[in-house]
Amino acid sequence: MLYFKHKIMLVAVSLCVLITYLLFSMFVPLGQTERDATASVNKPSTVEANQNALISFDTVASNWHWQKEAVNTEQVLLTQQYAAKYPFTPQSVFDALYAVKLDANGNVILDHDALVSLDETLERIHNRLDEESVAVLVDLIYRSLPGQAGMQLGELVENYYYYLESKAVFSRINEDLLVEREMDPLMSIEQDQGLYAELQALREAHLGSDVTAELFRVSDANAQYMFESMKLEADLNLTSQEREQKRKDIQAQHIAQSVNVLNWPARYPVFLSAKQAITSSAIDNQEKVKQVNALLSQHFTPEELTRIDYLKLNEI
């Protein structure tokens, strides 16, 4: 069954590959509630101001002092010293963290991309680190990335290391619950959902609830989508019509939460509302398409539009 095929993934931090595949193969355009059609596509909004802020993102790459300096004998020696003592070097740390975004005030942006960078930094080496080497790693980040961004990123890396350590213990304790069990499928899925909730609580204990909510928004939405889809498959008491409606509801909820675009849960419904005003207005379809495309450009940057192209939000 699909349920048991995915069983071993329940404690994974990210389910993006699986869910992206499912989304591409199962996506159905969403229905939208009727709204007043008096809104104009060209009406100024806070979304346009937000877009301007998005375009001006900085990254760790352009603020990393070690990377900016010219290569010299001293730096080569320093890299060799790191490589001899630790499972990381200044270059490997930069390569893992360079894409982390910074906002206009120089604060680290906590999103799915930051989570990917944390995993790149620590996932493969955390079992070769200890308190001393973690302190060296954090100090390297402090010295390489000055100001509050370095302090925030260093603290985040340190906390994430201790989370990974606790997660490894959590997985060992619960590994016997991740094998196939002879029980009602719905009950088994709900039990695994409970395990995932425990993992979420573990994250919050190490990272804090606010940080966790932002870092793991996409991962948690993907996990929720998987659980709900598995429960839908296991529920044999639904009619075909009920099953199809439930499937659409699950997809709609997933799209509303899971897209890897900054502040997506707040921005997406604003776009949908404005789009509904256009599609229900008394203009021809050609003009509707033109206005919806203009609306997309107002709400999302070109890079974001590339990311969400598969959603086909420009369709009328």
PDB file of C-alpha atoms in Angstrom:
ATOM      1  CA  MET A   1       0.000   0.000   0.000  1.00  0.00           C
ATOM      2  CA  LEU A   2       0.986   3.624  -0.508  1.00  0.00           C
ATOM      3  CA  TYR A   3       0.901   4.000   3.268  1.00  0.00           C
ATOM      4  CA  PHE A   4       3.632   1.470   3.919  1.00  0.00           C
ATOM      5  CA  LYS A   5       5.743   2.691   0.985  1.00  0.00           C
ATOM      6  CA  HIS A   6       6.060   6.045   2.699  1.00  0.00           C
ATOM      7  CA  LYS A   7       6.304   4.782   6.274  1.00  0.00           C
ATOM      8  CA  ILE A   8      10.033   5.266   6.676  1.00  0.00           C
ATOM      9  CA  MET A   9       9.750   8.928   5.626  1.00  0.00           C
ATOM     10  CA  LEU A  10       7.590  10.033   8.540  1.00  0.00           C
ATOM     11  CA  VAL A  11      10.409  11.474  10.627  1.00  0.00           C
ATOM     12  CA  ALA A  12      12.186  13.132   7.722  1.00  0.00           C
ATOM     13  CA  VAL A  13      12.784  16.868   7.941  1.00  0.00           C
ATOM     14  CA  SER A  14      11.777  17.534   4.339  1.00  0.00           C
ATOM     15  CA  LEU A  15       9.405  15.717   1.964  1.00  0.00           C
ATOM     16  CA  CYS A  16       9.763  18.158  -0.915  1.00  0.00           C
ATOM     17  CA  VAL A  17      10.745  15.737  -3.687  1.00  0.00           C
ATOM     18  CA  LEU A  18       7.826  13.411  -3.013  1.00  0.00           C
ATOM     19  CA  ILE A  19       5.261  16.155  -2.732  1.00  0.00           C
ATOM     20  CA  THR A  20       6.457  18.073  -5.769  1.00  0.00           C
ATOM     21  CA  TYR A  21       5.965  14.917  -7.792  1.00  0.00           C
ATOM     22  CA  LEU A  22       2.495  14.352  -6.347  1.00  0.00           C
ATOM     23  CA  LEU A  23       1.537  17.941  -6.918  1.00  0.00           C
ATOM     24  CA  PHE A  24       2.565  17.888 -10.552  1.00  0.00           C
ATOM     25  CA  SER A  25       0.672  14.652 -11.166  1.00  0.00           C
ATOM     26  CA  MET A  26      -2.477  15.395  -9.173  1.00  0.00           C
ATOM     27  CA  PHE A  27      -3.008  19.154  -9.335  1.00  0.00           C
ATOM     28  CA  VAL A  28      -6.518  20.282 -10.287  1.00  0.00           C
ATOM     29  CA  PRO A  29      -7.319  23.994 -10.665  1.00  0.00           C
ATOM     30  CA  LEU A  30      -9.012  25.211  -7.517  1.00  0.00           C
ATOM     31  CA  GLY A  31     -12.506  26.594  -7.254  1.00  0.00           C
ATOM     32  CA  GLN A  32     -12.866  30.111  -5.839  1.00  0.00           C
ATOM     33  CA  THR A  33     -15.673  31.759  -3.958  1.00  0.00           C
ATOM     34  CA  GLU A  34     -17.650  34.568  -5.570  1.00  0.00           C
ATOM     35  CA  ARG A  35     -16.349  38.055  -4.755  1.00  0.00           C
ATOM     36  CA  ASP A  36     -17.250  41.654  -5.596  1.00  0.00           C
ATOM     37  CA  ALA A  37     -15.810  42.570  -9.014  1.00  0.00           C
ATOM     38  CA  THR A  38     -15.240  46.275  -8.373  1.00  0.00           C
ATOM     39  CA  ALA A  39     -11.526  45.879  -7.504  1.00  0.00           C
ATOM     40  CA  SER A  40      -9.070  47.019 -10.181  1.00  0.00           C
ATOM     41  CA  VAL A  41      -5.925  45.142 -11.190  1.00  0.00           C
ATOM     42  CA  ASN A  42      -3.992  48.412 -11.177  1.00  0.00           C
ATOM     43  CA  LYS A  43      -5.056  49.495  -7.692  1.00  0.00           C
ATOM     44  CA  PRO A  44      -1.957  50.199  -5.546  1.00  0.00           C
ATOM     45  CA  SER A  45      -1.485  47.789  -2.670  1.00  0.00           C
ATOM     46  CA  THR A  46       0.978  46.829   0.021  1.00  0.00           C
ATOM     47  CA  VAL A  47       1.805  43.783  -2.090  1.00  0.00           C
ATOM     48  CA  GLU A  48       3.681  46.011  -4.567  1.00  0.00           C
ATOM     49  CA  ALA A  49       5.751  47.475  -1.750  1.00  0.00           C
ATOM     50  CA  ASN A  50       6.459  43.967  -0.494  1.00  0.00           C
ATOM     51  CA  GLN A  51       7.594  42.947  -3.965  1.00  0.00           C
ATOM     52  CA  ASN A  52      10.098  45.798  -4.059  1.00  0.00           C
ATOM     53  CA  ALA A  53      11.512  44.532  -0.766  1.00  0.00           C
ATOM     54  CA  LEU A  54      11.753  41.012  -2.186  1.00  0.00           C
ATOM     55  CA  ILE A  55      13.764  42.154  -5.176  1.00  0.00           C
ATOM     56  CA  SER A  56      16.347  43.798  -2.913  1.00  0.00           C
ATOM     57  CA  PHE A  57      17.249  40.613  -1.002  1.00  0.00           C
ATOM     58  CA  ASP A  58      20.847  40.258  -0.024  1.00  0.00           C
ATOM     59  CA  THR A  59      22.525  36.919   0.691  1.00  0.00           C
ATOM     60  CA  VAL A  60      25.243  35.499   2.883  1.00  0.00           C
ATOM     61  CA  ALA A  61      27.418  35.173  -0.226  1.00  0.00           C
ATOM     62  CA  SER A  62      27.843  38.917  -0.664  1.00  0.00           C
ATOM     63  CA  ASN A  63      28.599  39.495   3.037  1.00  0.00           C
ATOM     64  CA  TRP A  64      31.009  36.635   3.749  1.00  0.00           C
ATOM     65  CA  HIS A  65      34.401  38.196   4.555  1.00  0.00           C
ATOM     66  CA  TRP A  66      36.496  35.070   4.071  1.00  0.00           C
ATOM     67  CA  GLN A  67      35.187  34.673   0.549  1.00  0.00           C
ATOM     68  CA  LYS A  68      35.845  38.288  -0.374  1.00  0.00           C
ATOM     69  CA  GLU A  69      39.523  38.267   0.571  1.00  0.00           C
ATOM     70  CA  ALA A  70      42.169  37.335  -1.961  1.00  0.00           C
ATOM     71  CA  VAL A  71      43.552  33.830  -1.635  1.00  0.00           C
ATOM     72  CA  ASN A  72      46.987  33.839  -0.020  1.00  0.00           C
ATOM     73  CA  THR A  73      49.363  31.449   1.699  1.00  0.00           C
ATOM     74  CA  GLU A  74      47.902  32.205   5.123  1.00  0.00           C
ATOM     75  CA  GLN A  75      44.382  31.332   4.008  1.00  0.00           C
ATOM     76  CA  VAL A  76      45.527  28.113   2.334  1.00  0.00           C
ATOM     77  CA  LEU A  77      47.286  27.122   5.563  1.00  0.00           C
ATOM     78  CA  LEU A  78      44.180  27.961   7.585  1.00  0.00           C
ATOM     79  CA  THR A  79      42.026  25.781   5.337  1.00  0.00           C
ATOM     80  CA  GLN A  80      44.478  22.899   5.686  1.00  0.00           C
ATOM     81  CA  GLN A  81      44.424  23.268   9.475  1.00  0.00           C
ATOM     82  CA  TYR A  82      40.606  23.115   9.524  1.00  0.00           C
ATOM     83  CA  ALA A  83      40.547  20.087   7.230  1.00  0.00           C
ATOM     84  CA  ALA A  84      43.042  18.260   9.449  1.00  0.00           C
ATOM     85  CA  LYS A  85      41.054  18.777  12.665  1.00  0.00           C
ATOM     86  CA  TYR A  86      37.375  19.179  11.701  1.00  0.00           C
ATOM     87  CA  PRO A  87      34.868  17.742   9.207  1.00  0.00           C
ATOM     88  CA  PHE A  88      34.441  21.221   7.684  1.00  0.00           C
ATOM     89  CA  THR A  89      36.538  24.036   6.242  1.00  0.00           C
ATOM     90  CA  PRO A  90      35.842  27.740   5.727  1.00  0.00           C
ATOM     91  CA  GLN A  91      35.075  26.957   2.088  1.00  0.00           C
ATOM     92  CA  SER A  92      32.679  24.093   2.836  1.00  0.00           C
ATOM     93  CA  VAL A  93      30.771  26.224   5.336  1.00  0.00           C
ATOM     94  CA  PHE A  94      30.510  29.044   2.812  1.00  0.00           C
ATOM     95  CA  ASP A  95      29.370  26.602   0.110  1.00  0.00           C
ATOM     96  CA  ALA A  96      26.569  25.391   2.391  1.00  0.00           C
ATOM     97  CA  LEU A  97      25.352  28.777   3.638  1.00  0.00           C
ATOM     98  CA  TYR A  98      26.028  31.189   0.784  1.00  0.00           C
ATOM     99  CA  ALA A  99      22.415  31.214  -0.490  1.00  0.00           C
ATOM    100  CA  VAL A 100      20.779  32.073   2.854  1.00  0.00           C
ATOM    101  CA  LYS A 101      18.869  35.301   2.279  1.00  0.00           C
ATOM    102  CA  LEU A 102      19.068  38.479   4.357  1.00  0.00           C
ATOM    103  CA  ASP A 103      16.320  41.073   4.552  1.00  0.00           C
ATOM    104  CA  ALA A 104      16.746  44.815   4.091  1.00  0.00           C
ATOM    105  CA  ASN A 105      17.707  45.175   7.772  1.00  0.00           C
ATOM    106  CA  GLY A 106      20.400  42.506   7.592  1.00  0.00           C
ATOM    107  CA  ASN A 107      18.420  39.808   9.401  1.00  0.00           C
ATOM    108  CA  VAL A 108      18.546  36.162   8.359  1.00  0.00           C
ATOM    109  CA  ILE A 109      15.381  35.138   6.510  1.00  0.00           C
ATOM    110  CA  LEU A 110      14.038  31.886   7.883  1.00  0.00           C
ATOM    111  CA  ASP A 111      12.499  29.924   5.030  1.00  0.00           C
ATOM    112  CA  HIS A 112      12.787  26.562   3.329  1.00  0.00           C
ATOM    113  CA  ASP A 113      15.953  27.660   1.537  1.00  0.00           C
ATOM    114  CA  ALA A 114      17.558  28.400   4.908  1.00  0.00           C
ATOM    115  CA  LEU A 115      16.514  24.935   6.092  1.00  0.00           C
ATOM    116  CA  VAL A 116      18.162  23.354   3.047  1.00  0.00           C
ATOM    117  CA  SER A 117      21.349  25.298   3.832  1.00  0.00           C
ATOM    118  CA  LEU A 118      21.304  24.099   7.439  1.00  0.00           C
ATOM    119  CA  ASP A 119      21.033  20.520   6.253  1.00  0.00           C
ATOM    120  CA  GLU A 120      23.868  21.101   3.794  1.00  0.00           C
ATOM    121  CA  THR A 121      25.990  22.408   6.660  1.00  0.00           C
ATOM    122  CA  LEU A 122      25.240  19.735   9.261  1.00  0.00           C
ATOM    123  CA  GLU A 123      23.240  16.730   8.055  1.00  0.00           C
ATOM    124  CA  ARG A 124      26.242  14.746   6.790  1.00  0.00           C
ATOM    125  CA  ILE A 125      28.702  15.742   9.503  1.00  0.00           C
ATOM    126  CA  HIS A 126      26.733  16.220  12.735  1.00  0.00           C
ATOM    127  CA  ASN A 127      27.689  12.764  13.987  1.00  0.00           C
ATOM    128  CA  ARG A 128      31.378  13.757  13.646  1.00  0.00           C
ATOM    129  CA  LEU A 129      30.961  16.954  15.640  1.00  0.00           C
ATOM    130  CA  ASP A 130      31.126  17.557  19.364  1.00  0.00           C
ATOM    131  CA  GLU A 131      30.685  20.632  21.561  1.00  0.00           C
ATOM    132  CA  GLU A 132      34.224  21.840  20.869  1.00  0.00           C
ATOM    133  CA  SER A 133      34.027  21.531  17.094  1.00  0.00           C
ATOM    134  CA  VAL A 134      30.547  23.066  17.027  1.00  0.00           C
ATOM    135  CA  ALA A 135      31.928  26.038  18.955  1.00  0.00           C
ATOM    136  CA  VAL A 136      34.699  26.362  16.336  1.00  0.00           C
ATOM    137  CA  LEU A 137      32.119  26.169  13.536  1.00  0.00           C
ATOM    138  CA  VAL A 138      29.959  28.846  15.127  1.00  0.00           C
ATOM    139  CA  ASP A 139      32.991  31.070  15.721  1.00  0.00           C
ATOM    140  CA  LEU A 140      33.945  30.698  12.064  1.00  0.00           C
ATOM    141  CA  ILE A 141      30.483  31.931  11.082  1.00  0.00           C
ATOM    142  CA  TYR A 142      30.694  34.851  13.519  1.00  0.00           C
ATOM    143  CA  ARG A 143      34.049  35.946  12.091  1.00  0.00           C
ATOM    144  CA  SER A 144      33.104  35.393   8.457  1.00  0.00           C
ATOM    145  CA  LEU A 145      29.679  37.051   8.585  1.00  0.00           C
ATOM    146  CA  PRO A 146      29.859  40.225  10.668  1.00  0.00           C
ATOM    147  CA  GLY A 147      27.006  41.914  12.487  1.00  0.00           C
ATOM    148  CA  GLN A 148      23.632  40.568  13.505  1.00  0.00           C
ATOM    149  CA  ALA A 149      23.384  38.222  10.509  1.00  0.00           C
ATOM    150  CA  GLY A 150      26.462  36.307  11.703  1.00  0.00           C
ATOM    151  CA  MET A 151      25.152  36.166  15.262  1.00  0.00           C
ATOM    152  CA  GLN A 152      21.743  34.930  14.099  1.00  0.00           C
ATOM    153  CA  LEU A 153      23.124  32.365  11.669  1.00  0.00           C
ATOM    154  CA  GLY A 154      25.723  31.085  14.131  1.00  0.00           C
ATOM    155  CA  GLU A 155      23.083  30.617  16.830  1.00  0.00           C
ATOM    156  CA  LEU A 156      20.773  28.917  14.348  1.00  0.00           C
ATOM    157  CA  VAL A 157      23.493  26.482  13.231  1.00  0.00           C
ATOM    158  CA  GLU A 158      24.353  25.648  16.844  1.00  0.00           C
ATOM    159  CA  ASN A 159      20.716  25.064  17.818  1.00  0.00           C
ATOM    160  CA  TYR A 160      20.135  23.004  14.669  1.00  0.00           C
ATOM    161  CA  TYR A 161      23.089  20.783  15.523  1.00  0.00           C
ATOM    162  CA  TYR A 162      21.603  19.971  18.921  1.00  0.00           C
ATOM    163  CA  TYR A 163      18.227  19.391  17.295  1.00  0.00           C
ATOM    164  CA  LEU A 164      19.790  16.873  14.885  1.00  0.00           C
ATOM    165  CA  GLU A 165      21.432  15.105  17.818  1.00  0.00           C
ATOM    166  CA  SER A 166      18.089  14.813  19.614  1.00  0.00           C
ATOM    167  CA  LYS A 167      16.359  13.786  16.397  1.00  0.00           C
ATOM    168  CA  ALA A 168      18.808  10.896  15.960  1.00  0.00           C
ATOM    169  CA  VAL A 169      17.972   9.658  19.468  1.00  0.00           C
ATOM    170  CA  PHE A 170      14.262  10.124  18.759  1.00  0.00           C
ATOM    171  CA  SER A 171      14.550   8.049  15.571  1.00  0.00           C
ATOM    172  CA  ARG A 172      16.386   5.215  17.331  1.00  0.00           C
ATOM    173  CA  ILE A 173      13.803   5.078  20.110  1.00  0.00           C
ATOM    174  CA  ASN A 174      10.891   4.988  17.676  1.00  0.00           C
ATOM    175  CA  GLU A 175      12.349   2.959  14.821  1.00  0.00           C
ATOM    176  CA  ASP A 176      10.338  -0.109  15.824  1.00  0.00           C
ATOM    177  CA  LEU A 177       7.184   1.937  15.229  1.00  0.00           C
ATOM    178  CA  LEU A 178       8.207   2.721  11.656  1.00  0.00           C
ATOM    179  CA  VAL A 179       7.887  -0.831  10.389  1.00  0.00           C
ATOM    180  CA  GLU A 180       4.729  -2.378   9.039  1.00  0.00           C
ATOM    181  CA  ARG A 181       2.204  -3.199  11.737  1.00  0.00           C
ATOM    182  CA  GLU A 182      -0.884  -5.357  11.753  1.00  0.00           C
ATOM    183  CA  MET A 183      -3.485  -2.783  12.668  1.00  0.00           C
ATOM    184  CA  ASP A 184      -6.224  -0.739  11.093  1.00  0.00           C
ATOM    185  CA  PRO A 185      -4.547   1.475   8.444  1.00  0.00           C
ATOM    186  CA  LEU A 186      -6.307   4.639   9.623  1.00  0.00           C
ATOM    187  CA  MET A 187      -5.237   4.012  13.211  1.00  0.00           C
ATOM    188  CA  SER A 188      -1.689   3.329  12.091  1.00  0.00           C
ATOM    189  CA  ILE A 189      -1.522   6.549  10.069  1.00  0.00           C
ATOM    190  CA  GLU A 190      -2.843   8.527  13.025  1.00  0.00           C
ATOM    191  CA  GLN A 191      -0.215   6.933  15.256  1.00  0.00           C
ATOM    192  CA  ASP A 192       2.512   7.980  12.831  1.00  0.00           C
ATOM    193  CA  GLN A 193       0.985  11.431  12.697  1.00  0.00           C
ATOM    194  CA  GLY A 194       1.386  11.514  16.453  1.00  0.00           C
ATOM    195  CA  LEU A 195       5.069  10.643  16.069  1.00  0.00           C
ATOM    196  CA  TYR A 196       5.487  13.486  13.640  1.00  0.00           C
ATOM    197  CA  ALA A 197       3.851  15.835  16.145  1.00  0.00           C
ATOM    198  CA  GLU A 198       6.427  14.699  18.714  1.00  0.00           C
ATOM    199  CA  LEU A 199       9.172  15.515  16.224  1.00  0.00           C
ATOM    200  CA  GLN A 200       7.672  18.969  15.742  1.00  0.00           C
ATOM    201  CA  ALA A 201       7.704  19.481  19.510  1.00  0.00           C
ATOM    202  CA  LEU A 202      11.362  18.401  19.554  1.00  0.00           C
ATOM    203  CA  ARG A 203      12.168  21.063  16.978  1.00  0.00           C
ATOM    204  CA  GLU A 204      10.434  23.729  19.016  1.00  0.00           C
ATOM    205  CA  ALA A 205      12.351  22.713  22.123  1.00  0.00           C
ATOM    206  CA  HIS A 206      15.676  23.356  20.363  1.00  0.00           C
ATOM    207  CA  LEU A 207      14.820  26.113  17.899  1.00  0.00           C
ATOM    208  CA  GLY A 208      11.818  27.914  19.401  1.00  0.00           C
ATOM    209  CA  SER A 209       8.264  27.944  18.093  1.00  0.00           C
ATOM    210  CA  ASP A 210       8.624  31.049  15.886  1.00  0.00           C
ATOM    211  CA  VAL A 211      11.812  29.840  14.200  1.00  0.00           C
ATOM    212  CA  THR A 212      10.354  26.364  13.727  1.00  0.00           C
ATOM    213  CA  ALA A 213       7.144  27.669  12.158  1.00  0.00           C
ATOM    214  CA  GLU A 214       9.074  29.629   9.533  1.00  0.00           C
ATOM    215  CA  LEU A 215      11.849  27.127   8.811  1.00  0.00           C
ATOM    216  CA  PHE A 216       9.582  24.091   8.552  1.00  0.00           C
ATOM    217  CA  ARG A 217       6.458  25.625   6.999  1.00  0.00           C
ATOM    218  CA  VAL A 218       6.993  23.868   3.672  1.00  0.00           C
ATOM    219  CA  SER A 219       8.129  20.590   5.236  1.00  0.00           C
ATOM    220  CA  ASP A 220       5.199  20.482   7.656  1.00  0.00           C
ATOM    221  CA  ALA A 221       2.710  21.287   4.903  1.00  0.00           C
ATOM    222  CA  ASN A 222       4.174  18.475   2.796  1.00  0.00           C
ATOM    223  CA  ALA A 223       3.933  16.051   5.711  1.00  0.00           C
ATOM    224  CA  GLN A 224       0.327  17.073   6.376  1.00  0.00           C
ATOM    225  CA  TYR A 225      -0.489  16.563   2.705  1.00  0.00           C
ATOM    226  CA  MET A 226       1.019  13.081   2.785  1.00  0.00           C
ATOM    227  CA  PHE A 227      -0.844  12.078   5.942  1.00  0.00           C
ATOM    228  CA  GLU A 228      -4.175  13.370   4.667  1.00  0.00           C
ATOM    229  CA  SER A 229      -3.701  11.719   1.257  1.00  0.00           C
ATOM    230  CA  MET A 230      -2.858   8.394   2.900  1.00  0.00           C
ATOM    231  CA  LYS A 231      -5.888   8.611   5.172  1.00  0.00           C
ATOM    232  CA  LEU A 232      -8.074   9.413   2.183  1.00  0.00           C
ATOM    233  CA  GLU A 233      -6.795   6.314   0.375  1.00  0.00           C
ATOM    234  CA  ALA A 234      -7.405   4.169   3.458  1.00  0.00           C
ATOM    235  CA  ASP A 235     -10.968   5.419   4.005  1.00  0.00           C
ATOM    236  CA  LEU A 236     -13.288   3.012   2.176  1.00  0.00           C
ATOM    237  CA  ASN A 237     -16.509   4.629   3.384  1.00  0.00           C
ATOM    238  CA  LEU A 238     -16.525   7.568   0.987  1.00  0.00           C
ATOM    239  CA  THR A 239     -18.492   7.823  -2.239  1.00  0.00           C
ATOM    240  CA  SER A 240     -16.626   8.717  -5.416  1.00  0.00           C
ATOM    241  CA  GLN A 241     -17.971  12.245  -5.253  1.00  0.00           C
ATOM    242  CA  GLU A 242     -16.985  12.662  -1.599  1.00  0.00           C
ATOM    243  CA  ARG A 243     -13.516  11.267  -2.296  1.00  0.00           C
ATOM    244  CA  GLU A 244     -12.944  13.642  -5.196  1.00  0.00           C
ATOM    245  CA  GLN A 245     -14.081  16.670  -3.176  1.00  0.00           C
ATOM    246  CA  LYS A 246     -11.900  15.619  -0.261  1.00  0.00           C
ATOM    247  CA  ARG A 247      -8.937  15.219  -2.585  1.00  0.00           C
ATOM    248  CA  LYS A 248      -9.467  18.744  -3.949  1.00  0.00           C
ATOM    249  CA  ASP A 249      -9.729  20.145  -0.421  1.00  0.00           C
ATOM    250  CA  ILE A 250      -6.467  18.445   0.579  1.00  0.00           C
ATOM    251  CA  GLN A 251      -4.722  19.824  -2.511  1.00  0.00           C
ATOM    252  CA  ALA A 252      -6.049  23.330  -1.914  1.00  0.00           C
ATOM    253  CA  GLN A 253      -4.841  23.312   1.682  1.00  0.00           C
ATOM    254  CA  HIS A 254      -1.459  22.034   0.610  1.00  0.00           C
ATOM    255  CA  ILE A 255      -0.985  24.706  -2.037  1.00  0.00           C
ATOM    256  CA  ALA A 256      -2.056  27.411   0.415  1.00  0.00           C
ATOM    257  CA  GLN A 257       0.732  26.455   2.844  1.00  0.00           C
ATOM    258  CA  SER A 258       3.523  24.609   1.056  1.00  0.00           C
ATOM    259  CA  VAL A 259       4.841  26.789  -1.755  1.00  0.00           C
ATOM    260  CA  ASN A 260       8.447  27.857  -1.183  1.00  0.00           C
ATOM    261  CA  VAL A 261       7.860  31.588  -1.599  1.00  0.00           C
ATOM    262  CA  LEU A 262       8.389  34.046   1.227  1.00  0.00           C
ATOM    263  CA  ASN A 263       5.171  34.864   3.131  1.00  0.00           C
ATOM    264  CA  TRP A 264       3.224  32.688   0.693  1.00  0.00           C
ATOM    265  CA  PRO A 265       0.346  31.856   3.115  1.00  0.00           C
ATOM    266  CA  ALA A 266      -0.413  35.576   3.441  1.00  0.00           C
ATOM    267  CA  ARG A 267       0.274  36.642  -0.147  1.00  0.00           C
ATOM    268  CA  TYR A 268      -1.435  33.806  -2.009  1.00  0.00           C
ATOM    269  CA  PRO A 269      -5.021  34.459  -0.794  1.00  0.00           C
ATOM    270  CA  VAL A 270      -4.605  38.175  -1.523  1.00  0.00           C
ATOM    271  CA  PHE A 271      -3.684  37.299  -5.105  1.00  0.00           C
ATOM    272  CA  LEU A 272      -6.581  34.841  -5.410  1.00  0.00           C
ATOM    273  CA  SER A 273      -9.045  37.466  -4.187  1.00  0.00           C
ATOM    274  CA  ALA A 274      -7.828  40.020  -6.728  1.00  0.00           C
ATOM    275  CA  LYS A 275      -7.861  37.389  -9.468  1.00  0.00           C
ATOM    276  CA  GLN A 276     -11.448  36.464  -8.622  1.00  0.00           C
ATOM    277  CA  ALA A 277     -12.449  40.111  -9.025  1.00  0.00           C
ATOM    278  CA  ILE A 278     -11.046  40.020 -12.554  1.00  0.00           C
ATOM    279  CA  THR A 279     -12.447  36.657 -13.638  1.00  0.00           C
ATOM    280  CA  SER A 280     -15.964  37.513 -12.444  1.00  0.00           C
ATOM    281  CA  SER A 281     -16.022  40.958 -14.076  1.00  0.00           C
ATOM    282  CA  ALA A 282     -17.909  41.733 -17.309  1.00  0.00           C
ATOM    283  CA  ILE A 283     -14.927  41.830 -19.665  1.00  0.00           C
ATOM    284  CA  ASP A 284     -13.901  39.453 -22.427  1.00  0.00           C
ATOM    285  CA  ASN A 285     -11.539  36.560 -21.781  1.00  0.00           C
ATOM    286  CA  GLN A 286      -8.645  38.143 -23.659  1.00  0.00           C
ATOM    287  CA  GLU A 287      -8.727  41.159 -21.363  1.00  0.00           C
ATOM    288  CA  LYS A 288      -9.082  38.906 -18.315  1.00  0.00           C
ATOM    289  CA  VAL A 289      -5.938  37.007 -19.298  1.00  0.00           C
ATOM    290  CA  LYS A 290      -4.067  40.275 -19.791  1.00  0.00           C
ATOM    291  CA  GLN A 291      -5.126  41.612 -16.393  1.00  0.00           C
ATOM    292  CA  VAL A 292      -4.381  38.356 -14.550  1.00  0.00           C
ATOM    293  CA  ASN A 293      -0.871  38.272 -16.040  1.00  0.00           C
ATOM    294  CA  ALA A 294      -0.360  41.870 -14.931  1.00  0.00           C
ATOM    295  CA  LEU A 295      -1.677  40.933 -11.486  1.00  0.00           C
ATOM    296  CA  LEU A 296       0.836  38.098 -11.209  1.00  0.00           C
ATOM    297  CA  SER A 297       3.679  40.504 -11.979  1.00  0.00           C
ATOM    298  CA  GLN A 298       2.426  42.859  -9.284  1.00  0.00           C
ATOM    299  CA  HIS A 299       2.274  40.184  -6.606  1.00  0.00           C
ATOM    300  CA  PHE A 300       5.340  38.060  -7.400  1.00  0.00           C
ATOM    301  CA  THR A 301       8.884  38.599  -8.627  1.00  0.00           C
ATOM    302  CA  PRO A 302      10.130  36.951 -11.850  1.00  0.00           C
ATOM    303  CA  GLU A 303      12.058  34.366  -9.826  1.00  0.00           C
ATOM    304  CA  GLU A 304       8.958  33.535  -7.783  1.00  0.00           C
ATOM    305  CA  LEU A 305       6.846  33.289 -10.932  1.00  0.00           C
ATOM    306  CA  THR A 306       9.296  30.691 -12.246  1.00  0.00           C
ATOM    307  CA  ARG A 307       8.940  28.707  -9.013  1.00  0.00           C
ATOM    308  CA  ILE A 308       5.145  28.719  -9.129  1.00  0.00           C
ATOM    309  CA  ASP A 309       4.688  28.280 -12.875  1.00  0.00           C
ATOM    310  CA  TYR A 310       3.403  24.735 -12.323  1.00  0.00           C
ATOM    311  CA  LEU A 311       0.395  26.154 -10.430  1.00  0.00           C
ATOM    312  CA  LYS A 312      -0.783  27.838 -13.663  1.00  0.00           C
ATOM    313  CA  LEU A 313      -2.199  30.803 -11.767  1.00  0.00           C
ATOM    314  CA  ASN A 314      -2.577  32.709 -15.025  1.00  0.00           C
ATOM    315  CA  GLU A 315      -5.340  30.392 -16.243  1.00  0.00           C
ATOM    316  CA  ILE A 316      -8.846  31.842 -16.327  1.00  0.00           C
TER     317      ILE A 316
END
